[in-house]
XYZ file of C-alpha atoms in Angstrom:
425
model
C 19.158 33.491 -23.127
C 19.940 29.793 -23.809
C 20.351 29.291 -19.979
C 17.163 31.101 -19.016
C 15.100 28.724 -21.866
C 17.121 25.791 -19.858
C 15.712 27.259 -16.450
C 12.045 27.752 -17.493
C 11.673 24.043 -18.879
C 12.874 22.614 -16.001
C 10.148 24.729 -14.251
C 7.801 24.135 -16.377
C 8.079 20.342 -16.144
C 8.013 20.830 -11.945
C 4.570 22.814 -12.559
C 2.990 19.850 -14.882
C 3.881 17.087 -12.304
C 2.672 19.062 -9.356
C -0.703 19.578 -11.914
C -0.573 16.044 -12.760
C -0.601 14.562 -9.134
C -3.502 17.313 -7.677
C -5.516 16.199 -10.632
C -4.925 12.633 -9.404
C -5.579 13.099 -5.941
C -8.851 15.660 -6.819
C -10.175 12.520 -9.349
C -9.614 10.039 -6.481
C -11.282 11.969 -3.442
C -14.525 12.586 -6.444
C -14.576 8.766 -7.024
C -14.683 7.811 -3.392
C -17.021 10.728 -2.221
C -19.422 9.996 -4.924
C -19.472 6.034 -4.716
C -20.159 6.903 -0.574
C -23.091 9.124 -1.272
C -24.691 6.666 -3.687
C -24.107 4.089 -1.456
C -25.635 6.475 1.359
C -28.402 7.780 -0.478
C -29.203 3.982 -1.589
C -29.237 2.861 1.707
C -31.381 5.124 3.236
C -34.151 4.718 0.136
C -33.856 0.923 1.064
C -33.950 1.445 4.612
C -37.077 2.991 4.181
C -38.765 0.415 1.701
C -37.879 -2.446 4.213
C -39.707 -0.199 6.561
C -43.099 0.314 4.437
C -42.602 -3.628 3.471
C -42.791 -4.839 6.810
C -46.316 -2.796 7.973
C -47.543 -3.745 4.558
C -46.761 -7.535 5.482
C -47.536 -7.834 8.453
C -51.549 -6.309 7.261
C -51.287 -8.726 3.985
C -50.459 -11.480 6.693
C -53.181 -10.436 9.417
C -55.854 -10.155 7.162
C -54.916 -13.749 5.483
C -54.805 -15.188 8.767
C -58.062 -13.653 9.900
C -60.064 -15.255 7.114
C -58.014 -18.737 7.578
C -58.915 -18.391 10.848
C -63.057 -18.236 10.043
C -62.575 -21.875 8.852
C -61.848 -23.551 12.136
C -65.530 -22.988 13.984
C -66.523 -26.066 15.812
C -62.476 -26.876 15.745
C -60.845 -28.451 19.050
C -58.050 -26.307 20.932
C -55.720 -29.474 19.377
C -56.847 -28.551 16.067
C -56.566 -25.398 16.211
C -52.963 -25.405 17.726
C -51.885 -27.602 14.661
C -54.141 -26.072 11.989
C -52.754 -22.349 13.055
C -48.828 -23.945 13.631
C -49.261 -25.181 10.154
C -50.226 -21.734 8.423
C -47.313 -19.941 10.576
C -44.990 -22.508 9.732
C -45.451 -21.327 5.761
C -45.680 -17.347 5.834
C -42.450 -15.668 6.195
C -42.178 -12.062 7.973
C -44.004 -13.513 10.471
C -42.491 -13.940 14.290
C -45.978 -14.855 16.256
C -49.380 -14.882 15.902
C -51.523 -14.767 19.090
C -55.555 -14.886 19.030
C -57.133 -13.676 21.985
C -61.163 -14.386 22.814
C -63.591 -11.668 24.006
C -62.401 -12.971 27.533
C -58.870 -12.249 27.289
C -57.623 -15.716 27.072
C -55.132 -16.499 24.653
C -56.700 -19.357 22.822
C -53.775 -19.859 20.788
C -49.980 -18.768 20.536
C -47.220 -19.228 18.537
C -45.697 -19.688 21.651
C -47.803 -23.057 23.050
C -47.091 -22.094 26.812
C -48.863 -19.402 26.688
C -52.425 -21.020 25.255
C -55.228 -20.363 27.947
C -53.134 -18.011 29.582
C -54.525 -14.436 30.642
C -53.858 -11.827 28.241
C -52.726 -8.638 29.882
C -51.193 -6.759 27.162
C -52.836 -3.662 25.043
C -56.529 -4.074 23.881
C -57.031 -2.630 20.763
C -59.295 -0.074 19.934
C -61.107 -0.653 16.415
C -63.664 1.979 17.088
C -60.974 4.468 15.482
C -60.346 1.808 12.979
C -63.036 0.776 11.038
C -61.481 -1.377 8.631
C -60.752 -3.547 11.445
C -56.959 -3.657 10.924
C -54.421 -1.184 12.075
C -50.702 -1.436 12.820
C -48.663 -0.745 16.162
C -45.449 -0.522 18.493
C -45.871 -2.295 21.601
C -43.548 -4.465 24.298
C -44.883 -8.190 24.792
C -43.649 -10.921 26.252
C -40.988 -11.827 23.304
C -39.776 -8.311 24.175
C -40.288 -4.471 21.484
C -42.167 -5.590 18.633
C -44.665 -4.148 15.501
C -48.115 -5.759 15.387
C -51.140 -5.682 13.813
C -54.398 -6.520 15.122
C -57.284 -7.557 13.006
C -60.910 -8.209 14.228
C -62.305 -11.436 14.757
C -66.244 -12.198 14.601
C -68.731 -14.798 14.895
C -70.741 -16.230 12.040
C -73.614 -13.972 13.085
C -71.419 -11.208 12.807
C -70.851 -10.727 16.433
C -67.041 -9.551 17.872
C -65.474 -12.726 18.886
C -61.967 -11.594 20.021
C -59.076 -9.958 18.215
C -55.817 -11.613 16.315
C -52.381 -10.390 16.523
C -49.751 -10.926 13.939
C -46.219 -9.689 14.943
C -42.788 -8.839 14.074
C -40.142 -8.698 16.677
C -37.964 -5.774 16.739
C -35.056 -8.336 16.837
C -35.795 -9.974 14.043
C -36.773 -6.594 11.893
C -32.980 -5.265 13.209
C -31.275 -8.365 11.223
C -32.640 -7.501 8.318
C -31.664 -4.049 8.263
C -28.291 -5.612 9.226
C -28.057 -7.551 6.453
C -29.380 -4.844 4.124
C -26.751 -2.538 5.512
C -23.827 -5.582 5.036
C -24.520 -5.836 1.845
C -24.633 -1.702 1.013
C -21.527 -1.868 2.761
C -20.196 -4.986 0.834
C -21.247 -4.108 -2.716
C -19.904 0.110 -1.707
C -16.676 -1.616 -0.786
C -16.485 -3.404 -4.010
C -17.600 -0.837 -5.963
C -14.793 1.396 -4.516
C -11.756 -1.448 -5.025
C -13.349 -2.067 -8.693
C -12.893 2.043 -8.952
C -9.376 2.063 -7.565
C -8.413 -0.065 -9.763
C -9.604 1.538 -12.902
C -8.439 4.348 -11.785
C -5.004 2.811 -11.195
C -5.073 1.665 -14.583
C -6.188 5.222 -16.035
C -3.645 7.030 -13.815
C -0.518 4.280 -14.686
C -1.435 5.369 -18.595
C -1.942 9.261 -17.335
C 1.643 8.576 -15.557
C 3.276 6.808 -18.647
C 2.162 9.599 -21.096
C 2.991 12.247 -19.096
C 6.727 10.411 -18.488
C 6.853 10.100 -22.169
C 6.496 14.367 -22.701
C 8.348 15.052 -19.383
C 11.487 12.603 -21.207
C 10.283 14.645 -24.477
C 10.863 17.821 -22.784
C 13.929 17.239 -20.598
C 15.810 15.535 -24.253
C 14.957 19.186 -25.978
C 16.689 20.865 -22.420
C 19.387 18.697 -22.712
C 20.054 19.903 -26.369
C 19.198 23.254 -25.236
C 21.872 22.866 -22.879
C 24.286 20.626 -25.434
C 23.669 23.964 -27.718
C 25.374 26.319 -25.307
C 28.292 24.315 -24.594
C 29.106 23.984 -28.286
C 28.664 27.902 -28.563
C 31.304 28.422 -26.143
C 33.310 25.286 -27.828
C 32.492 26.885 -31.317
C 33.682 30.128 -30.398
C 37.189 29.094 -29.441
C 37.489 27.219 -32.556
C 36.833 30.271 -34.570
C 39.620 32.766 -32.681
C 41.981 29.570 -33.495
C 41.194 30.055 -36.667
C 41.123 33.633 -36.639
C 44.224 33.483 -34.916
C 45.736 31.149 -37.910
C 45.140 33.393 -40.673
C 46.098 36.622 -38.917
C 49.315 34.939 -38.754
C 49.819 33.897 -42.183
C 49.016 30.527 -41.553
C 46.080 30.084 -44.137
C 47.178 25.989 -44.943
C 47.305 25.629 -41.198
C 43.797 26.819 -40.493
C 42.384 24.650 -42.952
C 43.997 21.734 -42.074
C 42.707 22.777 -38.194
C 38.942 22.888 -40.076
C 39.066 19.347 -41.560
C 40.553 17.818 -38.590
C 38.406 19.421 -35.923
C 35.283 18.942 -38.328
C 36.224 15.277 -38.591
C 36.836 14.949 -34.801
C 32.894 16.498 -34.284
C 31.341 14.342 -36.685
C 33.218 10.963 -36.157
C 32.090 11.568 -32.204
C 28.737 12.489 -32.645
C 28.306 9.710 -35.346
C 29.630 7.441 -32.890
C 27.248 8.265 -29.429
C 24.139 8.389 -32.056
C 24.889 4.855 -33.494
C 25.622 3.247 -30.274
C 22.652 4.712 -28.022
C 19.445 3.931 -28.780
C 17.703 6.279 -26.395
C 17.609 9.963 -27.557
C 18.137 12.419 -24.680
C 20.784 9.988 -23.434
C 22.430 10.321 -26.263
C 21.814 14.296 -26.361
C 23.436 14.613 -22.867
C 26.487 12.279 -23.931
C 27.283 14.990 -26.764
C 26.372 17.833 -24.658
C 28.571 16.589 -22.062
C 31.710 16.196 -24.877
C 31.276 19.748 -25.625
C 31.078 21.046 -22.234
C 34.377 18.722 -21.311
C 36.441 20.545 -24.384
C 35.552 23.788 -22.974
C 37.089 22.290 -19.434
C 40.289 21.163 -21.325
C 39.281 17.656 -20.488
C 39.755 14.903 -23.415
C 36.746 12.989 -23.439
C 36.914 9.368 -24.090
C 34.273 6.651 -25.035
C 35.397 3.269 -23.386
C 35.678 0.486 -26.322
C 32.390 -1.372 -26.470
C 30.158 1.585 -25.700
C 26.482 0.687 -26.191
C 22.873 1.362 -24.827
C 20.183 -0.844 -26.291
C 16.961 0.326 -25.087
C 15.656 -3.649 -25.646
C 18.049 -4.886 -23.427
C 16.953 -2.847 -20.178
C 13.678 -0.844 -19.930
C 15.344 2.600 -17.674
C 13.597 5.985 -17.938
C 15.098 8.770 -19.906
C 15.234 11.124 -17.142
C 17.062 7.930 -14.743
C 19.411 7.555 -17.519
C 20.078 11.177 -17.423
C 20.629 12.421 -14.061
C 22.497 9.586 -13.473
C 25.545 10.057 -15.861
C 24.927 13.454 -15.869
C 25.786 14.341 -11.975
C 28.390 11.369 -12.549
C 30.166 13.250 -15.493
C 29.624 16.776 -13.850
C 31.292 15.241 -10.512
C 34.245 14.066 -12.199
C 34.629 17.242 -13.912
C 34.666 19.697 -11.204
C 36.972 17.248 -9.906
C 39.912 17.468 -12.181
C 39.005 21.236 -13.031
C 39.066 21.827 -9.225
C 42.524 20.227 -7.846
C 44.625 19.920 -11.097
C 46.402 22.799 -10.660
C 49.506 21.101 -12.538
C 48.383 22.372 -16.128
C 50.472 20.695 -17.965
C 49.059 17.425 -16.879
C 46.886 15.231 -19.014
C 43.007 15.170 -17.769
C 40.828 12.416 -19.338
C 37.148 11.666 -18.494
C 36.480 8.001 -19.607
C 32.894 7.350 -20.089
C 31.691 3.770 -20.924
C 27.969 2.459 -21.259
C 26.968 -1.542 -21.499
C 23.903 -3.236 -21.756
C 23.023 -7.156 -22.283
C 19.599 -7.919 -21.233
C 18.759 -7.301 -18.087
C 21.761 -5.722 -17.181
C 23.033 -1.889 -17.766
C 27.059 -1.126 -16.514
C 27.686 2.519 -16.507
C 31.284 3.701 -15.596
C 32.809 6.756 -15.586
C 36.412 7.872 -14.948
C 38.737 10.414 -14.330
C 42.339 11.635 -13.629
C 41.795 13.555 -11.306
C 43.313 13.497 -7.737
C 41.385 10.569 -6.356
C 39.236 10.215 -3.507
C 40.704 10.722 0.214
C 40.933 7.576 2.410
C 39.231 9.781 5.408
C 36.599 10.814 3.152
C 35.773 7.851 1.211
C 33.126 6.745 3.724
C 31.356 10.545 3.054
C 30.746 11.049 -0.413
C 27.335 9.205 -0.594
C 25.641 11.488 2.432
C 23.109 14.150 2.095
C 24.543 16.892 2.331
C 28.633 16.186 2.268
C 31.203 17.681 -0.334
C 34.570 19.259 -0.481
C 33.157 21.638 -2.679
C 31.993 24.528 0.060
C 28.643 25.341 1.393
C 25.401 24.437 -0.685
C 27.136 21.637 -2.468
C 26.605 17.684 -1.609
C 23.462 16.702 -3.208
C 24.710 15.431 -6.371
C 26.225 12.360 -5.450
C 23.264 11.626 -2.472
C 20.639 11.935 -4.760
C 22.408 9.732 -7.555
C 22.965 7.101 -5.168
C 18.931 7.282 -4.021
C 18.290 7.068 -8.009
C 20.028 3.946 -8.263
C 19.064 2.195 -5.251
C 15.394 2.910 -5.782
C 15.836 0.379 -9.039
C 17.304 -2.247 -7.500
C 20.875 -0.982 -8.700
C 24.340 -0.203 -7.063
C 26.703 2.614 -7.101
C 30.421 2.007 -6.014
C 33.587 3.366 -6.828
C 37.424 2.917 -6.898
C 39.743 5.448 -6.364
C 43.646 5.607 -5.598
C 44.895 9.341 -4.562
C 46.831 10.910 -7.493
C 45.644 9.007 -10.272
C 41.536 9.542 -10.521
C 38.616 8.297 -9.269
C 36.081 5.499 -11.414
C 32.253 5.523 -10.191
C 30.350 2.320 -11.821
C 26.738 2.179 -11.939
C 25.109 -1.799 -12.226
C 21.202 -1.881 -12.516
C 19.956 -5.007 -13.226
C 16.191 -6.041 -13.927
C 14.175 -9.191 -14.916
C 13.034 -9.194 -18.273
C-alpha cells in the first residue's frame, strides 16, 4: 500500500506541472490576444476620427479662407499671391488652395505656375448645395486628393468664382501612417511591459509551485524511507525473536540497545549535518534500504550540506544522489556473488560557498575499461532491456547547472562517481 501512495504522488505531482504550464501558456495567449484586439479596436476608432477630422478641417478651413478672401477686392494679382501665400503658410491640414474666377482662370494657386492658367478640372455644382460648401474626391494636378469647394461672390452678391481648399491623398496616407506606427509602437510596448509582468507573476507561480512539488516529493521520499525500514524493522524483530526462542534473553537485549543506538546515532547524524529536509529524508531512506541489501553504509568524515552555501533545488539534490546511490547498489547486489565479501557504499556530501562535492562509492566490481566510455548514454546499461536512463538523465541534471559528473573506477575493487556543481553567489 506504501508503494502504491509512493506511485500516486509522483503522479500527482506530473498532473500539477502539466496544470501549471497549460495555465501559463492559456494566461499568455489571453494577454497577447486581448492587448491585439484593443490595440485593433483602438485603431480602427482612430482611423475613423482622423477621417471625420480631416472633412471637418478642410470645411472649417474653406469657409475661413472664403471670408479672408472677401477682404482683398480692389487687390493686385501680386497682392493677392502674397496676401493668400501668407494665410496658407499659417493653417495646417491644408495642402493647396486654388481660387478659380467665373471664367475658369485660376487667379491664384498654391502652386504659383499655375496662376492665370485654364482651369479644366470638375466645376462644382452648389445648386444641390445650398450652404455653399460641400466636400469631395477628385484627381488634380498634385495627383488623388479630398477638397472642398466654397462659393465666392461679389459685394453685390453676385457669383464671382469658386475656392478650393485641398488635402492630398499623400499627405492624408502619412498620417494614418503615423497613427498606425504609433498603435503599433505603444501595442508593442504594451505587450513587452505584459510579458514581463507576467514573467515576474509566473517566476513566483514557478517558485511556489517548486516549493509544494519539493514539499511533496520530501513526504514521498519518507513514504518511501518508511517502507524500507519496515522491511529493515522486520528482520530485526525475527533476530530477536530468534534470540529468545533460543534462550538467549541477555543476548537479545544487548542486540536492542546496540541496534537502537546504531539507528539513532545515524539518523542524529544526517539530520544535524543537512540542512535541507527531503535530502536528508532520502539519505536515511537510502541507509535503510542499503541494510536490507546487506550493504554497510558509510558517511564520509566531514559530511555536510549547508543550504547557505549553495542555492540547489530539493528535487536536483534528490535525483541526483538518489540514482547515484541506487546505481551503486544494484551494482554490488548484482556481481558480488562472493558473499562472504565485505560491500560498503561510502556516501560523502560538501559544501563551501559556491561549491557542492557529492561522492559516492562502492565495492563493487568496478567499471569495465570497454565500457567506461558507455555509461553516460541514453539508453546504455549492463542491466538488460529497459534499463540505462538512470545514469543519462543524472548526467543531463548536472550539466544543465553548470556542474560535472565523473568517476573513477579500477575492476575488482568499486567504482566512485563525484558530483561538483559550482555557482556564483
Amino acid at each position: 500500500m506504501i508503494y502504491n501512495i509512493s506511485i500516486n504522488m509522483k503522479k500527482n505531482i506530473s498532473n500539477l506541472n502539466v496544470i501549471r504550464k497549460g495555465i501559463q501558456r492559456t494566461q499568455l495567449i489571453l494577454i497577447l490576444l486581448v492587448t491585439i484586439f484593443l490595440s485593433t479596436g483602438g485603431l480602427f476608432i482612430n482611423l475613423k476620427t482622423n477621417e471625420k477630422e480631416f472633412n471637418e478641417n478642410l470645411l472649417n478651413t474653406s469657409e475661413l479662407i472664403t471670408r479672408l478672401y472677401s477682404f482683398t477686392s480692389g487687390y493686385s494679382q501680386q497682392q493677392l499671391r502674397d496676401y493668400m501665400d501668407d494665410i496658407v503658410e499659417n493653417l495646417s491640414g491644408v495642402d493647396i488652395v486654388s481660387i478659380v474666377d467665373t471664367n475658369g482662370t485660376r487667379i491664384y494657386h498654391t502652386h504659383h505656375e499655375l496662376i492665370n492658367t485654364k482651369y479644366d478640372g470638375t466645376i462644382p455644382d452648389f445648386s444641390k448645395h445650398q450652404s455653399g460648401y460641400y466636400t469631395e474626391d477628385d484627381k488634380g494636378p498634385s495627383g488623388p486628393q479630398r477638397r472642398t469647394y466654397s462659393a465666392v461672390y461679389d459685394e453685390t452678391g453676385d457669383y464671382s468664382g469658386f475656392i478650393m481648399t485641398i488635402r492630398l491623398n499623400s499627405s492624408m496616407a502619412q498620417v494614418t501612417l503615423k497613427t498606425v506606427a504609433l498603435f503599433l509602437s505603444v501595442t508593442l510596448v504594451a505587450i513587452i511591459l505584459e510579458l514581463t509582468a507576467s514573467g515576474v507573476l509566473f517566476k513566483k507561480i514557478k517558485k511556489e509551485f517548486l516549493s509544494f512539488t519539493e514539499d511533496f516529493e520530501g513526504t514521498k521520499i519518507l513514504v518511501d524511507s518508511m517502507r524500507a525500514n519496515n522491511h529493515d524493522f522486520t528482520n530485526k524483530l525475527h533476530v530477536i525473536l530468534g534470540l529468545i526462542q533460543i534462550g538467549e534473553s541477555e543476548k537479545a537485549v544487548e542486540y536492542i540497545q546496540n541496534i537502537s543506538f546504531i539507528q539513532k546515532e545515524t539518523i542524529s547524524r544526517v539530520m544535524n549535518s543537512i540542512e535541507n529536509p527531503s535530502f536528508a529524508a532520502l539519505i536515511v531512506g537510502k541507509i535503510a534500504r542499503a541494510c536490507e541489501c546487506d550493504v554497510r553504509f558509510i558517511l564520509q568524515d566531514g559530511f555536510c550540506f549547508k543550504s547557505d552555501d549553495i542555492d540547489i533545488p530539493s528535487e536536483a539534490l534528490v535525483t541526483i544522489t538518489g540514482n547515484l546511490i541506487d546505481n551503486a547498489l544494484d551494482e554490488m547486489n548484482r556481481t558480488q556473488k562472493n558473499y562472504a565479501a565485505v560491500k560498503e557504499l561510502t556516501l560523502g556530501v560538501f559544501t563551501r560557498p559556491g561549491n557542492l562535492l557529492i561522492t559516492v562509492k562502492d565495492t563493487g566490481n568496478g567499471i569495465a575499461p570497454e565500457i567506461q566510455d558507455k555509461i553516460f548514454e541514453q539508453g546504455f546499461s549492463t542491466k538488460g532491456d529497459g534499463r540505462g536512463i538512470g545514469l543519462f538523465h543524472t548526467m543531463q541534471l548536472v550539466q544543465s547547472m553548470g556542474g560535472k559528473l565523473t568517476f573513477e573506477t579500477e575492476e575488482g575493487r568499486g567504482t566512485c562517481f563525484m558530483v561538483e556543481i559550482r555557482r556564483q553567489q
